[in-house]
PDB file of C-alpha atoms in Angstrom:
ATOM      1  CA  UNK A  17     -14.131 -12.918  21.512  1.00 43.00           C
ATOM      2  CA  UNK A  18     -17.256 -11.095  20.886  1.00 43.00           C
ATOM      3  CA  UNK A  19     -18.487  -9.289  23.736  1.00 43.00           C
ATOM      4  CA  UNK A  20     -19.083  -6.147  22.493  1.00 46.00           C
ATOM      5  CA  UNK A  21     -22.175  -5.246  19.232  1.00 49.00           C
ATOM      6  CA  UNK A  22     -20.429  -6.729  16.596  1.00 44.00           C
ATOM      7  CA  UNK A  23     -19.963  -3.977  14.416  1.00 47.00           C
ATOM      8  CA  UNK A  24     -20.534  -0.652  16.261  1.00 49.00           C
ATOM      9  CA  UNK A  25     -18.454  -0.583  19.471  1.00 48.00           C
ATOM     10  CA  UNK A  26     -15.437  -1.235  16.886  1.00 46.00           C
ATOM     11  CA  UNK A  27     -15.848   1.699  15.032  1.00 47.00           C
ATOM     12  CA  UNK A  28     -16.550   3.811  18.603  1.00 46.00           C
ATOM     13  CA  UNK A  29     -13.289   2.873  20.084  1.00 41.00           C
ATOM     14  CA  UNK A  30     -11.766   4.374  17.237  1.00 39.00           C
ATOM     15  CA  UNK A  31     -13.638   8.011  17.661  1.00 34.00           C
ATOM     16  CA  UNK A  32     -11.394   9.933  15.751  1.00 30.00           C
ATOM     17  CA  UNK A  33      -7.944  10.127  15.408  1.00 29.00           C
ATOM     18  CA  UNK A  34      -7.748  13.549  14.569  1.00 27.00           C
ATOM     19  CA  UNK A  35     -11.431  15.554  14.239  1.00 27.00           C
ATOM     20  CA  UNK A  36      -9.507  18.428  12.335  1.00 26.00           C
ATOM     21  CA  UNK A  37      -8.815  15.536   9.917  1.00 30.00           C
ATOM     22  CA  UNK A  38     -11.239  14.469   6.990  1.00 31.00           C
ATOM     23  CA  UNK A  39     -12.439  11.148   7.751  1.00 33.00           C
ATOM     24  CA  UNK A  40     -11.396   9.444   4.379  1.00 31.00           C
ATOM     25  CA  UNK A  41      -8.664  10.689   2.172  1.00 33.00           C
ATOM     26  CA  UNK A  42     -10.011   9.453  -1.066  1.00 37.00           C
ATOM     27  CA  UNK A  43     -11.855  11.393  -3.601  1.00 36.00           C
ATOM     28  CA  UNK A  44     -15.802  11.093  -2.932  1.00 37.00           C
ATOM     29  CA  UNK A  45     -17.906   8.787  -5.172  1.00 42.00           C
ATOM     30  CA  UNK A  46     -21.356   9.843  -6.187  1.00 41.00           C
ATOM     31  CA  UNK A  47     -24.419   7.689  -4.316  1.00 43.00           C
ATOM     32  CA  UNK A  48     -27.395   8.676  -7.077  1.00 42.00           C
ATOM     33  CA  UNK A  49     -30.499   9.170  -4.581  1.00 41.00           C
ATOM     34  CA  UNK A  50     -32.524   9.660  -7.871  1.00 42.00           C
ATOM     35  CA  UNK A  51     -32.914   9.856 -11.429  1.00 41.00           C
ATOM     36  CA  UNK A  52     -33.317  13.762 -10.565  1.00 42.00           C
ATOM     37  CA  UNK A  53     -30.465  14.179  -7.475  1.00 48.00           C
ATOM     38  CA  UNK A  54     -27.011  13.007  -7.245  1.00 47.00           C
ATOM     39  CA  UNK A  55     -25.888  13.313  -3.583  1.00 51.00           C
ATOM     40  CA  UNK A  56     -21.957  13.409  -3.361  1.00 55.00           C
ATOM     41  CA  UNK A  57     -21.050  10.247  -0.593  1.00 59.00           C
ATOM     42  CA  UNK A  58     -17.585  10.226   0.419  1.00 61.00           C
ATOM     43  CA  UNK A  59     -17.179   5.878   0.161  1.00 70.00           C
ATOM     44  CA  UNK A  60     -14.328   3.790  -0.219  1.00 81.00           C
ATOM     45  CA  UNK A  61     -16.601   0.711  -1.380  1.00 86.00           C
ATOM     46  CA  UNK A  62     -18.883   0.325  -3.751  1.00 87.00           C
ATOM     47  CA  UNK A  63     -22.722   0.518  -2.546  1.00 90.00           C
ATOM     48  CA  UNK A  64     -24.565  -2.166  -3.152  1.00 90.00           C
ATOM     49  CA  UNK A  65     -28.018  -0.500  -3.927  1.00 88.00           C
ATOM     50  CA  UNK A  66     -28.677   3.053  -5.248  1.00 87.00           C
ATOM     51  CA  UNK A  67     -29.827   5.387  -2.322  1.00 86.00           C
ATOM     52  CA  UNK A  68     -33.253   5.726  -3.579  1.00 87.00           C
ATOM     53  CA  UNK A  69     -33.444   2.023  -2.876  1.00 89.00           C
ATOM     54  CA  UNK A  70     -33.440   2.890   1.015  1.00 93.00           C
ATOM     55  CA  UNK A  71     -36.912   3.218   2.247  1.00 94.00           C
ATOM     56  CA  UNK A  72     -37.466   6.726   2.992  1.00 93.00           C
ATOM     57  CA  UNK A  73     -37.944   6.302   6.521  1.00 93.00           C
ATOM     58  CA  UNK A  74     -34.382   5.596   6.953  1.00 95.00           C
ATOM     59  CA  UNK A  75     -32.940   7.039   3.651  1.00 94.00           C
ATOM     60  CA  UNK A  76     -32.280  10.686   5.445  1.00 94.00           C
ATOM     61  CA  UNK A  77     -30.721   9.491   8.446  1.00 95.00           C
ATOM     62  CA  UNK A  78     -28.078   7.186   6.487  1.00 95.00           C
ATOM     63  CA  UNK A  79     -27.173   9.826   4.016  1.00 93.00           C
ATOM     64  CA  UNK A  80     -26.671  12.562   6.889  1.00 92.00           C
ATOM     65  CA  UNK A  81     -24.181   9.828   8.814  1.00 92.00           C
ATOM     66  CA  UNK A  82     -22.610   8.962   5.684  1.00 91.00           C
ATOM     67  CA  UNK A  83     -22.374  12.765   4.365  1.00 89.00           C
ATOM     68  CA  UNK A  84     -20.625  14.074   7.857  1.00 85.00           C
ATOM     69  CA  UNK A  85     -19.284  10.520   9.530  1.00 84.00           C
ATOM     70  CA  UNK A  86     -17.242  11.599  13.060  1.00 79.00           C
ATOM     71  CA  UNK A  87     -15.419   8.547  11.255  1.00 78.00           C
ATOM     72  CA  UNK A  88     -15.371   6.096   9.295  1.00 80.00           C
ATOM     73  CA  UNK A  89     -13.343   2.621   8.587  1.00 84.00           C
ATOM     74  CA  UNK A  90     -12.718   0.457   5.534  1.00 86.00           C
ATOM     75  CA  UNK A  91     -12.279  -3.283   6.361  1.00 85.00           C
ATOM     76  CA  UNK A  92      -9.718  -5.853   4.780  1.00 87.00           C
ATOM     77  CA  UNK A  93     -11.494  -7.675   2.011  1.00 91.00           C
ATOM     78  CA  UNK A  94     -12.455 -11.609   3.496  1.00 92.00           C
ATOM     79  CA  UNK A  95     -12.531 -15.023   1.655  1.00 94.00           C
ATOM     80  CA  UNK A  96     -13.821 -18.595   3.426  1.00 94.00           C
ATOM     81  CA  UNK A  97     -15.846 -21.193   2.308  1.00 94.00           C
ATOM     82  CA  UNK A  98     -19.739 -21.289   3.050  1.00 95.00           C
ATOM     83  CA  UNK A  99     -22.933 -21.841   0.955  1.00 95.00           C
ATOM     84  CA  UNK A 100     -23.579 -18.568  -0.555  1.00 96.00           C
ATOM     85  CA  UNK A 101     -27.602 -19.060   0.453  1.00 96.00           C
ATOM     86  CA  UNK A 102     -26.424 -20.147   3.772  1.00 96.00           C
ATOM     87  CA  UNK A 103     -24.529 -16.636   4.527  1.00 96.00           C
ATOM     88  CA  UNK A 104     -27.268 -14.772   3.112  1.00 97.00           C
ATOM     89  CA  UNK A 105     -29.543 -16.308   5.947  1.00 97.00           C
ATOM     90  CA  UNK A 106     -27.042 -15.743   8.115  1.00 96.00           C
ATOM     91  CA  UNK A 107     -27.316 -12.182   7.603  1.00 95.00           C
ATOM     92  CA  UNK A 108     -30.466 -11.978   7.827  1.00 94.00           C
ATOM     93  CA  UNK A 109     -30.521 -13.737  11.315  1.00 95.00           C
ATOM     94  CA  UNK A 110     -27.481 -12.197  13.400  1.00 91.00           C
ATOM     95  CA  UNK A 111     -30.054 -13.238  17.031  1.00 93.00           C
ATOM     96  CA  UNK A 112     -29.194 -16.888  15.523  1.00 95.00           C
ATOM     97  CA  UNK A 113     -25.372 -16.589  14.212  1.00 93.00           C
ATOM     98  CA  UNK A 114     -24.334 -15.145  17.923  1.00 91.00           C
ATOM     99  CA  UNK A 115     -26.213 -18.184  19.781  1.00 94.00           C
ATOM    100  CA  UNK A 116     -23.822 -20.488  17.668  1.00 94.00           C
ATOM    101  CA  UNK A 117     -20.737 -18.233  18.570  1.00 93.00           C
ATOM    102  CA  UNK A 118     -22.036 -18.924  22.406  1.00 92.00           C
ATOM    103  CA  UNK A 119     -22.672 -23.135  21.656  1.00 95.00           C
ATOM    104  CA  UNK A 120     -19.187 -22.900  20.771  1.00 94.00           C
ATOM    105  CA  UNK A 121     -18.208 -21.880  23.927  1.00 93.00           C
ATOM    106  CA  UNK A 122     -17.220 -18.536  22.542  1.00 89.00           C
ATOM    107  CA  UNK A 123     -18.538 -15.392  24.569  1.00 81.00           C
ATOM    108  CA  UNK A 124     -20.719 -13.096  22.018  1.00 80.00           C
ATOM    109  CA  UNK A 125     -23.309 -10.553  23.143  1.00 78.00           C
ATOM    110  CA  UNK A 126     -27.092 -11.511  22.963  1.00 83.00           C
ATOM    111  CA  UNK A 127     -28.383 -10.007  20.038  1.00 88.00           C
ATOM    112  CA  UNK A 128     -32.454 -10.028  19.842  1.00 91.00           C
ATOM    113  CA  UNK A 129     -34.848  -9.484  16.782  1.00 93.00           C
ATOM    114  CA  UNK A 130     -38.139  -7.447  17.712  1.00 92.00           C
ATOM    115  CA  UNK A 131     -41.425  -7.844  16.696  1.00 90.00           C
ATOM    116  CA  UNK A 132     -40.913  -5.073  13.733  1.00 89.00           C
ATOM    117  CA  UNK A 133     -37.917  -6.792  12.075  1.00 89.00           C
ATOM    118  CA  UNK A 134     -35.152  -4.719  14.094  1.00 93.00           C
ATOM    119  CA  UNK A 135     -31.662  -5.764  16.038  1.00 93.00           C
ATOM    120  CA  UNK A 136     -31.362  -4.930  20.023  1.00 91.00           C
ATOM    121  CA  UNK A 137     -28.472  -5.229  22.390  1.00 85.00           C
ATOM    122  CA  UNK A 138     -28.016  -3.652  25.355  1.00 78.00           C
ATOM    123  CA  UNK A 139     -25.016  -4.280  28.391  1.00 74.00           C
ATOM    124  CA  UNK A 140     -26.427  -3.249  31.748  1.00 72.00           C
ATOM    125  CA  UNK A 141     -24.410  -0.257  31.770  1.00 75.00           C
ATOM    126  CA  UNK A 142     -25.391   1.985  29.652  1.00 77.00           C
ATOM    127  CA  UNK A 143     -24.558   0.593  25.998  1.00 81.00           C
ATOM    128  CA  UNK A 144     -27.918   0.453  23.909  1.00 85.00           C
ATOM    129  CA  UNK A 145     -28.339  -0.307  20.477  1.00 87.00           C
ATOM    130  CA  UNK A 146     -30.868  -0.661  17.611  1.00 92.00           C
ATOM    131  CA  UNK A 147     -30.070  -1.356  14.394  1.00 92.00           C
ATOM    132  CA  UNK A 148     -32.068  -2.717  11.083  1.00 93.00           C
ATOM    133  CA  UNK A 149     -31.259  -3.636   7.301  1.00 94.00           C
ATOM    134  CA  UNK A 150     -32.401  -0.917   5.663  1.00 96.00           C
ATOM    135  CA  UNK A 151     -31.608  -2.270   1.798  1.00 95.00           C
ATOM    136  CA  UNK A 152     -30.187  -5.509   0.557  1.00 94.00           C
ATOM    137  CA  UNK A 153     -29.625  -7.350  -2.546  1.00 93.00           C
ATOM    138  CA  UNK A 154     -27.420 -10.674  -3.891  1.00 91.00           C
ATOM    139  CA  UNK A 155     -24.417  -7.772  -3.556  1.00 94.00           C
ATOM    140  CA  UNK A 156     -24.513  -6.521  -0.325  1.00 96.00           C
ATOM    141  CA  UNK A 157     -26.667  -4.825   2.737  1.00 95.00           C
ATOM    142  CA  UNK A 158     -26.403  -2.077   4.451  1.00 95.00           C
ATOM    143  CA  UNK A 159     -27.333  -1.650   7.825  1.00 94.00           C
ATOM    144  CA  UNK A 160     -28.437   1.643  10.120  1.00 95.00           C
ATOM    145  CA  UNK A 161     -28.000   1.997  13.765  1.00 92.00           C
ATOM    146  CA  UNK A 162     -29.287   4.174  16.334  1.00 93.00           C
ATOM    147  CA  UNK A 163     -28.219   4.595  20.234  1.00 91.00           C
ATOM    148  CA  UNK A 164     -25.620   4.930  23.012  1.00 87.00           C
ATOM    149  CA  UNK A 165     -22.695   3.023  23.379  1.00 78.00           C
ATOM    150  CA  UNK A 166     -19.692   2.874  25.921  1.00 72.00           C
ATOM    151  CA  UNK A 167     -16.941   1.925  24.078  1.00 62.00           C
ATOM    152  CA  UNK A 168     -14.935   0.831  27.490  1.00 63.00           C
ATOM    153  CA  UNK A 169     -15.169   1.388  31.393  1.00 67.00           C
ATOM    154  CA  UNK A 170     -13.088   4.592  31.491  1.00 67.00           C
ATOM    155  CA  UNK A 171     -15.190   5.811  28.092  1.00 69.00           C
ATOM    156  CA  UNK A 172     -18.398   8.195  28.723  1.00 73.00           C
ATOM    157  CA  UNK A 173     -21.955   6.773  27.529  1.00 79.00           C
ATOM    158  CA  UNK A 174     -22.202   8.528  24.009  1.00 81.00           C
ATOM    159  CA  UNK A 175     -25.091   8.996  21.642  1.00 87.00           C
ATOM    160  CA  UNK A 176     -24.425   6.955  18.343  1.00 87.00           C
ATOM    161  CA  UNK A 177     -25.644   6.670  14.836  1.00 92.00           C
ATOM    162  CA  UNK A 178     -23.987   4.302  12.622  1.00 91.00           C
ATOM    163  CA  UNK A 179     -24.059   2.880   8.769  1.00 92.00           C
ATOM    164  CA  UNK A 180     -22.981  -0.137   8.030  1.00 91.00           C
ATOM    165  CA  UNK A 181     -22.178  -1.348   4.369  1.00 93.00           C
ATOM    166  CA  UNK A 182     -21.483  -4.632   3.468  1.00 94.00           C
ATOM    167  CA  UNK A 183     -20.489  -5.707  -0.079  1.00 95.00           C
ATOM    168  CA  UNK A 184     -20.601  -9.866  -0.692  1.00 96.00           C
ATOM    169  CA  UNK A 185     -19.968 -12.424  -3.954  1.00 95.00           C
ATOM    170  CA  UNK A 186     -20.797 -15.844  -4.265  1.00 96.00           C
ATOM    171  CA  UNK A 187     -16.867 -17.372  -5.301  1.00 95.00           C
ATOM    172  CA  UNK A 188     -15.009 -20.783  -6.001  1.00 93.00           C
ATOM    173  CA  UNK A 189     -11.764 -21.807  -4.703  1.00 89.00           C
ATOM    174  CA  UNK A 190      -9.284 -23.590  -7.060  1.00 88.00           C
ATOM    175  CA  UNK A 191     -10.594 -26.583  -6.454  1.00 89.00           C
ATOM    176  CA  UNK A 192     -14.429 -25.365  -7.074  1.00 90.00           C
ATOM    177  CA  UNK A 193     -15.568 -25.393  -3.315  1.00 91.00           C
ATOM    178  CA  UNK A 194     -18.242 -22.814  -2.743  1.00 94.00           C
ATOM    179  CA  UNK A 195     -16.981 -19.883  -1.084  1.00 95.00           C
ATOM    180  CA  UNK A 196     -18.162 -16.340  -0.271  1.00 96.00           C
ATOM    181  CA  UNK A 197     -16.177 -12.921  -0.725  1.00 95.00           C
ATOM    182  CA  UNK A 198     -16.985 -10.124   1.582  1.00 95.00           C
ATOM    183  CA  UNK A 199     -15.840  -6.393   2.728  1.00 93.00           C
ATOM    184  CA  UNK A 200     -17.392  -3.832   4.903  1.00 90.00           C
ATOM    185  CA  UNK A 201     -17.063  -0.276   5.550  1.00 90.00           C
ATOM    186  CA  UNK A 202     -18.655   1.650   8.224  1.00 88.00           C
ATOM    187  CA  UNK A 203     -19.616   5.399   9.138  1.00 89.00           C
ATOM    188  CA  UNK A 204     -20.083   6.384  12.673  1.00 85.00           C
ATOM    189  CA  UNK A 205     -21.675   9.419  14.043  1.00 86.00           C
ATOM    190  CA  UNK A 206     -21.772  10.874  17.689  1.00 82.00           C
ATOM    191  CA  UNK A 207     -21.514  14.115  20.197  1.00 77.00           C
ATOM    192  CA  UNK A 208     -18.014  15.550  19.058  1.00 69.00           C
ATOM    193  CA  UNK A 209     -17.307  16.703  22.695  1.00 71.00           C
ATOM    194  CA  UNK A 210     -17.590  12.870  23.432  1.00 66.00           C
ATOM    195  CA  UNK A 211     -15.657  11.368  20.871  1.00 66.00           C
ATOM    196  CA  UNK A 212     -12.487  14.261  21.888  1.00 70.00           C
ATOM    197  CA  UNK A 213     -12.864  12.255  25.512  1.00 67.00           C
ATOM    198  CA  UNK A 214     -12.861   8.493  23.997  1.00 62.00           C
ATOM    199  CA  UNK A 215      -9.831  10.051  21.818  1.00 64.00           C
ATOM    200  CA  UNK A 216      -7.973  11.438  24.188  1.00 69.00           C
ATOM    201  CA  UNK A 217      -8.229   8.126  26.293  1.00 66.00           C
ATOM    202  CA  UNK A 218      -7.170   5.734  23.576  1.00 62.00           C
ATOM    203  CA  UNK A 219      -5.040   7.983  21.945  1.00 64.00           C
ATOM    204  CA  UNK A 220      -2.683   6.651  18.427  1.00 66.00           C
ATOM    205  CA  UNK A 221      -4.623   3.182  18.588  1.00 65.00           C
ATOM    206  CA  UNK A 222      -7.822   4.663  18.047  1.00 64.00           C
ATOM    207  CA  UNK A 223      -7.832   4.676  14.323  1.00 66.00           C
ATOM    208  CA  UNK A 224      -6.753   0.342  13.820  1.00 71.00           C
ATOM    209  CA  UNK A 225      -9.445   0.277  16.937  1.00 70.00           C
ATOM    210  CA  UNK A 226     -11.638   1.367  14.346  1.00 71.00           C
ATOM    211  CA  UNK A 227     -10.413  -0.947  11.311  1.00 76.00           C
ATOM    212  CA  UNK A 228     -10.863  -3.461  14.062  1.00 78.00           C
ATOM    213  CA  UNK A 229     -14.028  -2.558  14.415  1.00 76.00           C
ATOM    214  CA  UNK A 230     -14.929  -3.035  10.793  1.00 80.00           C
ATOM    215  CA  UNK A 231     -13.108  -6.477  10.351  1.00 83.00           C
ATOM    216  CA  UNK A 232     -15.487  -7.794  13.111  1.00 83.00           C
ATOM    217  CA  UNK A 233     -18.402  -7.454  11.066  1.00 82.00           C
ATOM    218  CA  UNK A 234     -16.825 -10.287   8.766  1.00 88.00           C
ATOM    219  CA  UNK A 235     -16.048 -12.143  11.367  1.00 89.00           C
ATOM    220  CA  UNK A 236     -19.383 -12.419  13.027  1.00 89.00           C
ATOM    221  CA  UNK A 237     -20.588 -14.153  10.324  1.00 93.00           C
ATOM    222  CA  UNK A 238     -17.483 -15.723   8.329  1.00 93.00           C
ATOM    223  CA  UNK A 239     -16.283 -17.316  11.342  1.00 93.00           C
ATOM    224  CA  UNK A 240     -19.767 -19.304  11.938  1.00 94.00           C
ATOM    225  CA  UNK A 241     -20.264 -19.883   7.865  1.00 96.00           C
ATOM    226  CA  UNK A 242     -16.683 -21.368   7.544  1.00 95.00           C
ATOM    227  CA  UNK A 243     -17.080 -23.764  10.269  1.00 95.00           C
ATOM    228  CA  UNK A 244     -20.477 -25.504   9.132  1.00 96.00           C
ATOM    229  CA  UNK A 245     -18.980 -25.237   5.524  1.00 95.00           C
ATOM    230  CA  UNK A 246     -16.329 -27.815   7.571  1.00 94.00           C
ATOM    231  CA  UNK A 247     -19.085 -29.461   9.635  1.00 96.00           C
ATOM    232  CA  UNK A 248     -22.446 -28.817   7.942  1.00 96.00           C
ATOM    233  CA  UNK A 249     -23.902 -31.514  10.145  1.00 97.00           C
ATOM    234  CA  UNK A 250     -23.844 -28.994  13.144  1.00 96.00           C
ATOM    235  CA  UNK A 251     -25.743 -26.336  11.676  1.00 95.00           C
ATOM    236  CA  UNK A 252     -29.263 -27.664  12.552  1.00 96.00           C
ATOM    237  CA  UNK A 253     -28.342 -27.739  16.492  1.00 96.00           C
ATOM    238  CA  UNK A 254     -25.539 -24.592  16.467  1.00 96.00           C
ATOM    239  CA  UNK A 255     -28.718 -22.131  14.675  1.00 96.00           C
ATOM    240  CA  UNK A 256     -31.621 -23.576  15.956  1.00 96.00           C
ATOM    241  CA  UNK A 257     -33.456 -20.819  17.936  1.00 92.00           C
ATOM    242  CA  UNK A 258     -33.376 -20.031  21.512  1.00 86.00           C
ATOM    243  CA  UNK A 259     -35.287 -22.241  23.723  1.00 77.00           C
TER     244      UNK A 259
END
């Protein structure tokens, strides 16, 4: 179900569609980096933090992906049930949500946390990724990736960057369960003579590859916070870390 780094490889398999084509057809909102700057951010969804709130170690990268993305993707908006504290932790443990996907008999990449706080997966053949929360707050995250990727076997090994934004809410149902709301859009950035050859090999279905690609952010994590919402007496045994 998840075999691939649950929210870049998406977003690669898409490539581009068309690269004469602007990557979002909406009017630009303005991301203020400062009290002194406004950088113009083409976005479909809200940011959660202001871009001055990125550290600068990672605030130039993200605006350069975000600025000139080879594409980007909007996911559908998601509702489940879950603890809202719950799905924060969640988020801020993906090494621990894809070991539950696994106890569940479900096949999910191994995702590992380094000593500094980062994200690793890797494939054996050539797919390697990085990737780190660079801001969060009780309205979203947004993540940055770094690497190379093969997006399937006939696909070349391409050089990636990648921005992840995720918006979330705290909700109730009609019946005041707790539930969480949640939406994602991503920007991806590689070699353009690459992403003409991952194009040309997927062809029309590239672009819902990359929507795809998006919605499997949500997933990742709503999938394992909707189940222990329905069987919290799991969560101890499905989370616990690797032994």
């Amino acid at each position: 179900m998840i075999r691939k780094p649950w929210w870049i490889t998406g977003i690669l398999l898409g490539a581009v569609s068309s690269l004469a084509s602007p990557a979002l057809a909406d009017p630009p909102r303005l991301i203020k980096s400062s009290s002194e700057k406004t950088v113009t951010i083409p976005v479909k969804l809200p940011w959660p933090v202001e871009l001055s709130a990125i550290p600068e170690t990672h605030r130039e990268a993200v605006t350069k992906v975000v600025q000139s993305p080879t594409l980007s993707a909007l996911g559908s908006s998601e509702e489940f049930h879950s603890d809202f504290k719950s799905y924060l932790w969640m988020l801020d443990h993906p090494e621990r949500v894809t070991l539950a996907w696994r106890r569940l008999g479900i096949a999910a990449v191994e995702i590992r946390r380094t000593k500094e706080g980062n994200f690793t997966w890797s494939d054996g053949q050539g797919s390697e990724l990085v990737w780190t929360c660079v801001a969060s707050n009780d309205e979203g995250r947004i993540w940055y990736a770094e690497g190379k990727a093969r997006a399937g076997a006939l696909c070349p090994v391409v050089p990636v960057k990648a921005v992840a934004v995720l918006r979330h809410k705290a909700i109730r149902d009609s019946q005041g369960l707790s539930g969480v709301r949640h939406q994602t859009e991503i920007f991806l950035q590689t070699d353009s003579k690459a992403a003409v050859i991952v194009t040309r090999l997927l062809g029309p279905a590239a672009p819902r590859y990359a929507e795809q690609g998006a919605e499997q952010v949500l997933l990742f994590f709503s999938g394992i916070a909707d189940y222990l919402a329905k069987h919290p007496e799991k969560g101890p045994s499905l989370l616990a870390e690797k032994k």
